[in-house]
Tab-separated table of C-alpha atoms (C1' of nucleotides) in Angstrom:
chain	number	residue	atom	x	y	z
A	19	MET	CA	18.387	-13.368	14.663
A	20	THR	CA	17.343	-14.490	18.134
A	21	THR	CA	13.884	-15.312	19.078
A	22	PRO	CA	10.885	-13.296	17.926
A	23	ALA	CA	11.831	-12.700	14.340
A	24	THR	CA	12.558	-16.264	13.317
A	25	SER	CA	10.737	-19.290	14.549
A	26	ASP	CA	12.275	-21.599	17.219
A	27	GLY	CA	12.099	-19.481	20.319
A	28	PRO	CA	13.112	-20.375	23.837
A	29	ALA	CA	11.776	-23.542	25.367
A	30	PRO	CA	8.023	-22.988	25.561
A	31	GLY	CA	6.665	-22.465	29.011
A	32	THR	CA	9.851	-20.793	30.367
A	33	ALA	CA	9.668	-17.388	31.935
A	34	LEU	CA	11.428	-15.937	28.938
A	35	ALA	CA	8.856	-17.464	26.544
A	36	ARG	CA	5.976	-16.056	28.590
A	37	SER	CA	7.386	-12.544	28.967
A	38	GLN	CA	8.030	-12.439	25.347
A	39	ALA	CA	4.644	-13.705	24.380
A	40	ALA	CA	3.159	-10.956	26.691
A	41	ARG	CA	5.305	-8.416	25.031
A	42	ARG	CA	4.146	-9.410	21.620
A	43	ARG	CA	0.605	-9.310	22.743
A	44	ARG	CA	1.050	-5.841	24.226
A	45	VAL	CA	2.475	-4.569	20.944
A	46	LEU	CA	-0.347	-6.079	18.814
A	47	ASP	CA	-2.927	-4.750	21.196
A	48	ALA	CA	-1.379	-1.278	21.091
A	49	ALA	CA	-1.450	-1.424	17.282
A	50	LEU	CA	-5.090	-2.387	17.192
A	51	ARG	CA	-6.006	0.231	19.776
A	52	LEU	CA	-4.322	2.928	17.792
A	53	ALA	CA	-5.745	1.643	14.488
A	54	GLU	CA	-9.301	1.638	15.955
A	55	ARG	CA	-9.407	5.384	15.815
A	56	GLY	CA	-7.268	6.835	13.113
A	57	GLY	CA	-6.589	3.784	10.934
A	58	PHE	CA	-3.328	3.189	9.203
A	59	ASP	CA	-1.836	6.611	9.868
A	60	ALA	CA	-2.622	6.627	13.495
A	61	VAL	CA	-0.607	3.502	13.904
A	62	GLN	CA	2.737	5.208	14.440
A	63	MET	CA	5.582	2.984	15.528
A	64	ARG	CA	6.673	5.326	18.252
A	65	ASP	CA	3.193	5.395	19.700
A	66	VAL	CA	2.816	1.671	19.383
A	67	ALA	CA	6.111	1.316	21.383
A	68	THR	CA	4.955	3.796	24.042
A	69	GLU	CA	1.510	2.269	24.391
A	70	ALA	CA	2.958	-1.208	24.655
A	71	ASN	CA	5.521	-0.193	27.268
A	72	VAL	CA	8.205	-1.287	25.059
A	73	ALA	CA	11.153	0.289	23.296
A	74	LEU	CA	10.910	1.126	19.719
A	75	GLY	CA	13.714	-1.197	18.786
A	76	THR	CA	11.762	-3.852	20.495
A	77	VAL	CA	8.737	-3.438	18.317
A	78	TYR	CA	11.010	-3.907	15.371
A	79	ARG	CA	12.584	-7.033	16.883
A	80	TYR	CA	9.064	-8.572	16.934
A	81	PHE	CA	7.705	-7.135	13.710
A	82	THR	CA	10.090	-6.256	10.945
A	83	SER	CA	7.942	-3.410	9.616
A	84	LYS	CA	4.777	-1.548	10.318
A	85	GLU	CA	3.058	-3.413	7.590
A	86	ARG	CA	4.054	-6.738	8.999
A	87	LEU	CA	2.641	-5.734	12.333
A	88	LEU	CA	-0.713	-4.966	10.858
A	89	LEU	CA	-0.770	-8.012	8.665
A	90	GLU	CA	0.058	-10.184	11.703
A	91	ALA	CA	-2.780	-8.546	13.582
A	92	MET	CA	-4.943	-9.259	10.532
A	93	VAL	CA	-3.983	-12.925	10.644
A	94	GLU	CA	-5.187	-13.112	14.196
A	95	GLU	CA	-8.402	-11.270	13.554
A	96	ILE	CA	-9.264	-13.387	10.614
A	97	GLU	CA	-8.325	-16.603	12.440
A	98	ALA	CA	-10.686	-15.556	15.211
A	99	LEU	CA	-13.294	-14.887	12.563
A	100	ALA	CA	-12.866	-18.278	11.048
A	101	ALA	CA	-13.254	-19.844	14.480
A	102	ARG	CA	-16.416	-17.990	15.106
A	103	LEU	CA	-17.760	-19.065	11.897
A	104	GLU	CA	-16.863	-22.609	12.572
A	105	ALA	CA	-18.442	-22.459	15.991
A	106	ARG	CA	-21.744	-21.205	14.596
A	107	PRO	CA	-21.783	-22.660	10.968
A	108	PRO	CA	-24.085	-21.050	8.397
A	109	VAL	CA	-27.448	-22.630	8.121
A	110	GLY	CA	-28.197	-22.179	4.286
A	111	VAL	CA	-29.360	-25.309	2.512
A	112	THR	CA	-27.374	-24.843	-0.736
A	113	PRO	CA	-23.729	-24.339	-0.959
A	114	ALA	CA	-24.178	-20.993	-2.481
A	115	ALA	CA	-26.352	-19.807	0.405
A	116	ARG	CA	-23.864	-21.002	2.973
A	117	VAL	CA	-21.057	-19.253	1.103
A	118	VAL	CA	-22.930	-15.979	0.914
A	119	GLU	CA	-23.842	-16.278	4.534
A	120	VAL	CA	-20.299	-16.817	5.642
A	121	LEU	CA	-18.907	-14.083	3.434
A	122	SER	CA	-21.586	-11.683	4.629
A	123	ARG	CA	-20.911	-12.422	8.252
A	124	GLY	CA	-17.167	-12.169	7.727
A	125	THR	CA	-17.435	-8.802	5.939
A	126	ALA	CA	-19.927	-7.494	8.564
A	127	SER	CA	-17.402	-8.381	11.195
A	128	LEU	CA	-14.682	-6.633	9.341
A	129	GLN	CA	-16.719	-3.554	8.694
A	130	ARG	CA	-17.635	-3.221	12.352
A	131	HIS	CA	-14.168	-1.803	12.767
A	132	PRO	CA	-13.634	0.058	9.599
A	133	GLU	CA	-10.510	1.923	10.593
A	134	VAL	CA	-8.769	-1.276	11.766
A	135	THR	CA	-9.695	-3.086	8.657
A	136	GLY	CA	-8.649	-0.129	6.525
A	137	ALA	CA	-5.265	-0.175	8.170
A	138	MET	CA	-4.812	-3.892	7.658
A	139	VAL	CA	-5.922	-3.860	4.008
A	140	ARG	CA	-3.651	-0.982	3.313
A	141	ALA	CA	-0.809	-3.102	4.599
A	142	PHE	CA	-1.537	-5.725	1.873
A	143	GLY	CA	0.476	-3.931	-0.725
A	144	ALA	CA	3.528	-4.410	1.300
A	145	ALA	CA	6.736	-5.824	-0.263
A	146	ASP	CA	8.665	-8.494	1.526
A	147	GLU	CA	5.768	-9.862	3.511
A	148	ALA	CA	4.682	-12.503	1.249
A	149	ASP	CA	4.342	-15.130	3.796
A	150	VAL	CA	1.851	-13.286	6.016
A	151	VAL	CA	-0.107	-12.116	2.958
A	152	ARG	CA	-0.216	-15.635	1.788
A	153	ARG	CA	-1.540	-16.841	5.122
A	154	VAL	CA	-4.320	-14.315	5.120
A	155	GLY	CA	-5.447	-15.468	1.701
A	156	GLU	CA	-5.277	-19.050	2.759
A	157	ILE	CA	-7.441	-18.435	5.746
A	158	MET	CA	-9.948	-16.574	3.681
A	159	THR	CA	-10.101	-19.357	1.198
A	160	GLY	CA	-10.412	-21.897	4.014
A	161	ILE	CA	-13.393	-20.019	5.351
A	162	ILE	CA	-15.098	-20.444	2.008
A	163	THR	CA	-14.180	-24.042	1.211
A	164	GLY	CA	-15.200	-25.031	4.750
A	165	VAL	CA	-18.846	-24.439	4.005
A	166	MET	CA	-19.279	-25.758	0.530
A	167	HIS	CA	-19.698	-29.397	1.142
A	168	HIS	CA	-19.150	-32.038	3.731
A	169	GLY	CA	-16.215	-33.862	2.265
A	170	PRO	CA	-12.914	-32.454	1.303
A	171	PRO	CA	-13.174	-29.743	-1.425
A	172	THR	CA	-13.056	-30.777	-5.028
A	173	PRO	CA	-10.607	-29.001	-7.391
A	174	ARG	CA	-13.537	-27.001	-8.695
A	175	ASP	CA	-14.458	-26.033	-5.142
A	176	LEU	CA	-10.950	-24.807	-4.559
A	177	ALA	CA	-11.027	-22.825	-7.838
A	178	VAL	CA	-14.347	-21.203	-6.890
A	179	ALA	CA	-13.076	-20.438	-3.431
A	180	ARG	CA	-9.937	-18.862	-4.603
A	181	THR	CA	-11.865	-16.644	-6.962
A	182	LEU	CA	-14.297	-15.624	-4.322
A	183	GLN	CA	-11.402	-14.865	-1.972
A	184	GLN	CA	-9.928	-12.582	-4.746
A	185	VAL	CA	-13.163	-10.844	-5.205
A	186	TRP	CA	-13.397	-10.445	-1.493
A	187	LEU	CA	-10.023	-8.842	-1.302
A	188	SER	CA	-10.553	-6.562	-4.196
A	189	ALA	CA	-13.922	-5.488	-2.798
A	190	LEU	CA	-12.458	-4.749	0.561
A	191	ILE	CA	-9.744	-2.626	-1.108
A	192	GLY	CA	-12.421	-0.791	-3.004
A	193	TRP	CA	-14.366	-0.094	0.191
A	194	VAL	CA	-11.489	0.998	2.422
A	195	GLY	CA	-10.040	3.124	-0.405
A	196	GLY	CA	-13.279	5.039	-0.590
A	197	VAL	CA	-14.010	3.897	-4.144
A	198	ASP	CA	-17.175	1.957	-3.188
A	199	GLU	CA	-19.890	2.118	-0.644
A	200	PRO	CA	-19.421	-0.417	2.334
A	201	SER	CA	-22.499	-2.200	1.094
A	202	ARG	CA	-20.870	-2.875	-2.215
A	203	VAL	CA	-18.530	-5.526	-0.711
A	204	VAL	CA	-21.380	-7.889	0.241
A	205	ALA	CA	-23.189	-7.059	-3.004
A	206	ASP	CA	-20.188	-8.042	-5.078
A	207	LEU	CA	-19.729	-11.140	-3.132
A	208	GLU	CA	-23.392	-12.096	-3.645
A	209	THR	CA	-23.119	-11.426	-7.314
A	210	ALA	CA	-19.945	-13.365	-7.742
A	211	THR	CA	-21.246	-16.321	-5.784
A	212	GLU	CA	-24.388	-16.356	-7.811
A	213	LEU	CA	-22.429	-16.399	-10.951
A	214	LEU	CA	-19.963	-19.055	-9.730
A	215	LEU	CA	-22.422	-21.300	-7.860
A	216	GLY	CA	-25.624	-20.163	-9.490
A	217	ASP	CA	-28.226	-21.317	-7.018
A	218	GLY	CA	-31.032	-21.288	-9.401
A	219	GLU	CA	-32.570	-18.038	-8.088
A	220	GLU	CA	-33.236	-15.225	-10.483
A	221	PRO	CA	-30.302	-14.018	-12.581
A	222	VAL	CA	-28.203	-11.045	-11.858
A	223	GLY	CA	-30.338	-8.016	-12.724
B	2	MET	CA	-5.596	25.902	-6.488
B	3	THR	CA	-4.295	26.885	-9.800
B	4	THR	CA	-3.968	24.670	-12.786
B	5	PRO	CA	-2.595	21.255	-12.611
B	6	ALA	CA	-4.258	19.953	-9.493
B	7	THR	CA	-7.797	20.855	-10.330
B	8	SER	CA	-9.305	20.615	-13.807
B	9	ASP	CA	-9.876	23.744	-15.857
B	10	GLY	CA	-6.447	24.827	-16.820
B	11	PRO	CA	-5.394	27.734	-18.968
B	12	ALA	CA	-6.968	28.088	-22.475
B	13	PRO	CA	-5.720	25.041	-24.192
B	14	GLY	CA	-3.170	25.638	-27.002
B	15	THR	CA	-1.565	28.498	-25.209
B	16	ALA	CA	2.120	28.593	-24.493
B	17	LEU	CA	1.409	28.015	-20.770
B	18	ALA	CA	-0.697	25.022	-21.482
B	19	ARG	CA	1.969	23.557	-23.655
B	20	SER	CA	4.756	24.086	-21.209
B	21	GLN	CA	2.658	22.598	-18.368
B	22	ALA	CA	1.777	19.592	-20.340
B	23	ALA	CA	5.463	19.139	-21.124
B	24	ARG	CA	6.387	19.435	-17.525
B	25	ARG	CA	3.756	16.957	-16.517
B	26	ARG	CA	5.005	14.597	-19.101
B	27	ARG	CA	8.587	15.016	-17.966
B	28	VAL	CA	7.505	14.107	-14.427
B	29	LEU	CA	5.571	11.060	-15.499
B	30	ASP	CA	8.442	9.925	-17.643
B	31	ALA	CA	10.900	10.416	-14.913
B	32	ALA	CA	8.796	8.369	-12.505
B	33	LEU	CA	8.433	5.576	-15.038
B	34	ARG	CA	12.130	5.598	-15.680
B	35	LEU	CA	12.946	5.266	-12.123
B	36	ALA	CA	10.227	2.616	-11.548
B	37	GLU	CA	11.623	0.585	-14.366
B	38	ARG	CA	14.541	-0.388	-12.406
B	39	GLY	CA	13.958	-0.464	-8.691
B	40	GLY	CA	10.182	-0.328	-8.520
B	41	PHE	CA	8.241	1.552	-5.981
B	42	ASP	CA	11.101	2.357	-3.650
B	43	ALA	CA	13.307	3.606	-6.476
B	44	VAL	CA	10.712	6.233	-7.225
B	45	GLN	CA	11.930	8.887	-4.795
B	46	MET	CA	10.255	12.185	-5.200
B	47	ARG	CA	13.538	14.156	-5.059
B	48	ASP	CA	14.862	11.923	-7.794
B	49	VAL	CA	11.788	12.346	-9.928
B	50	ALA	CA	12.074	16.058	-9.598
B	51	THR	CA	15.743	16.053	-10.568
B	52	GLU	CA	15.262	13.735	-13.453
B	53	ALA	CA	12.350	15.807	-14.717
B	54	ASN	CA	14.317	19.057	-14.337
B	55	VAL	CA	11.626	20.367	-12.063
B	56	ALA	CA	11.574	21.609	-8.510
B	57	LEU	CA	10.339	19.190	-5.899
B	58	GLY	CA	7.460	21.517	-5.092
B	59	THR	CA	6.347	21.416	-8.764
B	60	VAL	CA	6.103	17.734	-8.739
B	61	TYR	CA	3.688	18.071	-5.854
B	62	ARG	CA	1.770	20.773	-7.611
B	63	TYR	CA	1.039	18.354	-10.409
B	64	PHE	CA	0.661	15.253	-8.295
B	65	THR	CA	-0.524	15.455	-4.782
B	66	SER	CA	1.284	12.342	-3.595
B	67	LYS	CA	3.785	9.799	-4.760
B	68	GLU	CA	0.912	7.307	-4.995
B	69	ARG	CA	-1.125	9.525	-7.090
B	70	LEU	CA	1.745	10.040	-9.398
B	71	LEU	CA	2.086	6.275	-9.949
B	72	LEU	CA	-1.575	5.846	-10.225
B	73	GLU	CA	-1.850	8.446	-12.977
B	74	ALA	CA	0.952	6.751	-14.714
B	75	MET	CA	-0.951	3.523	-14.458
B	76	VAL	CA	-4.075	5.210	-15.927
B	77	GLU	CA	-2.022	6.191	-18.884
B	78	GLU	CA	-0.419	2.785	-19.293
B	79	ILE	CA	-3.685	0.875	-19.052
B	80	GLU	CA	-5.439	3.370	-21.332
B	81	ALA	CA	-2.670	2.682	-23.928
B	82	LEU	CA	-3.132	-1.072	-23.292
B	83	ALA	CA	-6.865	-0.641	-23.880
B	84	ALA	CA	-6.210	1.221	-27.045
B	85	ARG	CA	-3.864	-1.464	-28.376
B	86	LEU	CA	-6.362	-4.168	-27.620
B	87	GLU	CA	-9.003	-2.244	-29.405
B	88	ALA	CA	-6.736	-1.765	-32.412
B	89	ARG	CA	-6.070	-5.454	-32.614
B	90	PRO	CA	-9.091	-7.145	-31.243
B	91	PRO	CA	-8.996	-10.712	-29.947
B	92	VAL	CA	-9.930	-13.369	-32.471
B	93	GLY	CA	-11.576	-15.973	-30.278
B	94	VAL	CA	-14.949	-17.219	-31.411
B	95	THR	CA	-16.504	-17.467	-28.041
B	96	PRO	CA	-16.838	-14.627	-25.494
B	97	ALA	CA	-14.903	-16.717	-23.060
B	98	ALA	CA	-12.075	-17.114	-25.471
B	99	ARG	CA	-11.936	-13.435	-26.297
B	100	VAL	CA	-12.012	-12.468	-22.782
B	101	VAL	CA	-9.195	-14.765	-21.873
B	102	GLU	CA	-7.226	-13.612	-24.795
B	103	VAL	CA	-7.575	-9.913	-23.860
B	104	LEU	CA	-6.768	-10.612	-20.174
B	105	SER	CA	-3.747	-12.671	-21.167
B	106	ARG	CA	-2.437	-10.066	-23.531
B	107	GLY	CA	-3.054	-7.309	-20.907
B	108	THR	CA	-1.310	-9.234	-18.181
B	109	ALA	CA	1.596	-10.111	-20.500
B	110	SER	CA	1.951	-6.419	-21.280
B	111	LEU	CA	1.989	-5.571	-17.562
B	112	GLN	CA	4.445	-8.273	-16.752
B	113	ARG	CA	6.849	-7.173	-19.276
B	114	HIS	CA	7.796	-4.347	-16.986
B	115	PRO	CA	7.433	-6.048	-13.548
B	116	GLU	CA	9.109	-3.340	-11.569
B	117	VAL	CA	6.799	-0.665	-13.011
B	118	THR	CA	3.690	-2.631	-12.575
B	119	GLY	CA	4.756	-3.526	-9.018
B	120	ALA	CA	5.223	0.148	-8.251
B	121	MET	CA	1.790	0.923	-9.601
B	122	VAL	CA	-0.005	-1.842	-7.890
B	123	ARG	CA	1.630	-0.978	-4.711
B	124	ALA	CA	0.072	2.538	-5.029
B	125	PHE	CA	-3.361	0.912	-5.037
B	126	GLY	CA	-3.674	0.886	-1.305
B	127	ALA	CA	-3.333	4.605	-1.145
B	128	ALA	CA	-5.942	6.658	0.769
B	129	ASP	CA	-7.388	9.776	-0.689
B	130	GLU	CA	-6.809	8.778	-4.405
B	131	ALA	CA	-10.281	7.097	-4.841
B	132	ASP	CA	-10.902	8.814	-8.082
B	133	VAL	CA	-7.776	7.539	-9.888
B	134	VAL	CA	-8.243	4.174	-8.408
B	135	ARG	CA	-11.790	4.081	-9.636
B	136	ARG	CA	-10.722	5.170	-13.033
B	137	VAL	CA	-8.202	2.325	-13.312
B	138	GLY	CA	-10.866	-0.148	-12.331
B	139	GLU	CA	-13.266	1.209	-14.868
B	140	ILE	CA	-10.784	0.923	-17.638
B	141	MET	CA	-9.968	-2.612	-16.706
B	142	THR	CA	-13.691	-3.411	-16.690
B	143	GLY	CA	-14.175	-1.687	-19.939
B	144	ILE	CA	-11.393	-3.806	-21.506
B	145	ILE	CA	-13.307	-6.840	-20.524
B	146	THR	CA	-16.955	-5.807	-21.484
B	147	GLY	CA	-15.577	-4.601	-24.812
B	148	VAL	CA	-14.940	-7.996	-26.081
B	149	MET	CA	-17.868	-9.976	-24.772
B	150	HIS	CA	-20.501	-9.220	-27.362
B	151	HIS	CA	-21.150	-6.832	-30.170
B	152	GLY	CA	-23.989	-4.691	-28.555
B	153	PRO	CA	-23.891	-2.923	-25.294
B	154	PRO	CA	-23.104	-5.184	-22.370
B	155	THR	CA	-25.989	-6.675	-20.430
B	156	PRO	CA	-26.236	-6.391	-16.744
B	157	ARG	CA	-24.973	-9.851	-16.465
B	158	ASP	CA	-21.989	-8.902	-18.659
B	159	LEU	CA	-21.256	-6.090	-16.380
B	160	ALA	CA	-21.312	-8.250	-13.372
B	161	VAL	CA	-19.076	-10.865	-14.901
B	162	ALA	CA	-16.643	-8.165	-15.979
B	163	ARG	CA	-16.468	-6.579	-12.709
B	164	THR	CA	-15.843	-9.906	-11.069
B	165	LEU	CA	-13.154	-10.660	-13.517
B	166	GLN	CA	-11.547	-7.220	-13.004
B	167	GLN	CA	-11.544	-7.948	-9.295
B	168	VAL	CA	-9.847	-11.175	-9.782
B	169	TRP	CA	-7.369	-9.568	-12.091
B	170	LEU	CA	-6.456	-6.943	-9.402
B	171	SER	CA	-6.102	-9.536	-6.674
B	172	ALA	CA	-3.959	-11.711	-8.889
B	173	LEU	CA	-1.721	-8.908	-9.799
B	174	ILE	CA	-1.394	-7.986	-6.082
B	175	GLY	CA	-0.396	-11.585	-5.317
B	176	TRP	CA	2.080	-11.597	-8.125
B	177	VAL	CA	3.837	-8.248	-7.365
B	178	GLY	CA	3.795	-9.149	-3.661
B	179	GLY	CA	5.734	-12.319	-4.383
B	180	VAL	CA	2.950	-14.453	-3.110
B	181	ASP	CA	2.377	-16.162	-6.461
B	182	GLU	CA	4.297	-17.108	-9.542
B	183	PRO	CA	3.897	-14.699	-12.455
B	184	SER	CA	2.061	-17.387	-14.406
B	185	ARG	CA	-0.484	-17.559	-11.806
B	186	VAL	CA	-2.204	-14.376	-12.798
B	187	VAL	CA	-3.205	-15.652	-16.220
B	188	ALA	CA	-4.005	-19.025	-14.748
B	189	ASP	CA	-6.333	-17.475	-12.250
B	190	LEU	CA	-7.993	-15.390	-14.901
B	191	GLU	CA	-8.454	-18.430	-17.173
B	192	THR	CA	-10.030	-20.429	-14.319
B	193	ALA	CA	-12.221	-17.572	-13.325
B	194	THR	CA	-13.322	-16.850	-16.841
B	195	GLU	CA	-14.046	-20.614	-17.297
B	196	LEU	CA	-16.156	-20.628	-14.176
B	197	LEU	CA	-18.004	-17.391	-15.090
B	198	LEU	CA	-18.515	-17.911	-18.810
B	199	GLY	CA	-17.997	-21.710	-18.928
B	200	ASP	CA	-17.099	-22.146	-22.609
B	201	GLY	CA	-18.042	-25.830	-22.729
B	202	GLU	CA	-14.531	-27.074	-22.656
B	203	GLU	CA	-13.464	-29.504	-19.947
B	204	PRO	CA	-14.223	-28.425	-16.369
B	205	VAL	CA	-11.622	-27.039	-14.055
B	206	GLY	CA	-9.400	-29.992	-12.977
C	13	DG	C1'	24.373	-17.066	43.930
C	14	DT	C1'	27.173	-15.847	40.065
C	15	DC	C1'	28.196	-15.283	35.271
C	16	DG	C1'	27.604	-14.684	30.467
C	17	DG	C1'	24.987	-13.717	26.741
C	18	DA	C1'	20.665	-12.448	24.900
C	19	DA	C1'	16.941	-9.178	25.213
C	20	DT	C1'	15.506	-4.668	26.118
C	21	DC	C1'	16.080	0.127	26.759
C	22	DG	C1'	16.670	5.003	25.550
C	23	DG	C1'	17.498	7.782	22.338
C	24	DA	C1'	20.032	9.552	18.526
C	25	DA	C1'	20.668	9.127	13.627
C	26	DC	C1'	19.121	8.331	9.064
C	27	DA	C1'	15.935	8.028	4.833
C	28	DT	C1'	12.327	9.697	2.440
C	29	DG	C1'	7.568	11.580	1.724
C	30	DT	C1'	5.448	16.101	2.346
C	31	DT	C1'	5.027	21.172	3.448
C	32	DT	C1'	6.548	25.711	3.622
C	33	DC	C1'	8.548	29.990	2.187
C	34	DA	C1'	11.002	33.771	0.250
C	35	DC	C1'	12.578	34.807	-4.077
C	36	DT	C1'	12.632	34.576	-9.349
C	37	DT	C1'	10.728	33.652	-13.792
C	38	DT	C1'	7.032	33.471	-16.993
C	39	DG	C1'	3.229	34.243	-19.912
C	40	DG	C1'	-1.204	36.647	-20.704
C	41	DC	C1'	-3.081	41.007	-21.207
C	42	DG	C1'	-4.259	45.941	-21.102
D	10	DC	C1'	5.872	47.336	-23.747
D	11	DG	C1'	5.314	46.881	-18.880
D	12	DC	C1'	2.699	45.011	-15.195
D	13	DC	C1'	1.313	41.330	-12.166
D	14	DA	C1'	-0.645	37.193	-10.699
D	15	DA	C1'	0.442	32.505	-11.271
D	16	DA	C1'	3.897	29.118	-11.835
D	17	DG	C1'	8.246	27.601	-10.763
D	18	DT	C1'	12.670	27.386	-8.003
D	19	DG	C1'	15.848	26.096	-4.187
D	20	DA	C1'	16.367	24.969	0.109
D	21	DA	C1'	15.053	24.273	4.622
D	22	DA	C1'	11.929	22.263	7.830
D	23	DC	C1'	8.865	18.557	9.362
D	24	DA	C1'	6.831	13.882	10.127
D	25	DT	C1'	7.385	9.249	10.552
D	26	DG	C1'	9.226	4.624	9.338
D	27	DT	C1'	13.594	2.244	10.154
D	28	DT	C1'	18.250	1.447	11.847
D	29	DC	C1'	22.046	1.724	15.219
D	30	DC	C1'	24.497	1.664	19.445
D	31	DG	C1'	26.232	1.870	24.044
D	32	DA	C1'	24.236	1.028	28.623
D	33	DT	C1'	21.208	-1.861	31.374
D	34	DT	C1'	18.353	-5.657	32.766
D	35	DC	C1'	16.968	-10.286	32.764
D	36	DC	C1'	17.104	-15.322	32.219
D	37	DG	C1'	18.842	-19.723	32.466
D	38	DA	C1'	22.954	-22.658	33.064
D	39	DC	C1'	26.295	-23.804	36.146
DNA sequence: GTCGGAATCGGAACATGTTTCACTTTGGCG
DNA sequence: CGCCAAAGTGAAACATGTTCCGATTCCGAC
């Protein structure tokens, strides 16, 4: 155990830290580039290493498995997504409208790079990556709670948000697995939001 | 393309059909046996073949991939589950109570063999197995709609059931992935059911 | 500037899912 | 009964994730 795998790296700002951060970035970028066309299967660790100008062993020093690599990429992507959503908040007047808006925009963003999202979602089943998986879920949940009210979320808000996040994940799995149409993801989220936060519009049918 | 992979096999009842059904069963049983202790990783195709007294190529003739093998096993397990639930229906007086009961019993059943369930759930991310994955989802949804009312389910029932099924899947993934405690699965399902079918009991907190 | 240890490299080795192939067995059928 | 196409066998070959290891390079402390 030296630096990348565990936490406390070298003093931040040093040359070492910088070159390592750069390496890590190159690896992540290479993975994303490969995922972009070809999805999960196209992200082959040897290719990632080559594209990142790094030895295969180095890839594994930074990311303990292919799945972790993809999941960490997902954390980044979804954090960026959360930031964009925060920068340009939804405009709906009811919580339900805002939630739907934020989920739709998030989903649209993910669906813009289907192969990449597919690769990431496929990594979700991984064993031994609980921490990253948890982080992804938390960010997703945070995206939702963030737009429900002004103040801090109530317990009920948290429950609703968690439920929606679970629907989101399952719907994404259904989509990338080819079980459902892409549009089904947003449709499911609208339905669920309606059921959970019923905004007084017409009922389901 | 001969028999096992595609549908229309040999005339049912013939010796061929019987020996093939037996082989298929042996393979499934071998997979379950291996999954029982060791989960996904312990289900190694060579071992499955050996334990089933079958050549490796034969395993692949019946199941196009390891994931499909596990997913088909899951279909069986969950069909059996649905049958048991139907044989001894839930006794709750409200739809919400019955739904919670059925989901709890189903989850308990799955959690009784954690490694097996883990192996199956991990197979969910598979690509190119959309049909089996869809079937699993449908059965899960059917389990839920089956206990909501007497008559056929309304569109709203279907929407609620789908949502709950999605929560169920995500919660199972969280559990087998080590993200959440086992008890969290039922807890999430109770919360979601409460939110979706609010049975008039005290609210979430 | 030199030294020591950590990080990286290159590449082989290993593990396991999947495919292939030549050969043998089997079961339906004329 | 005897034929033959389909099914099954055994084993090797392949593809790719993961691990290992000796040689090399790099960084930071002195």
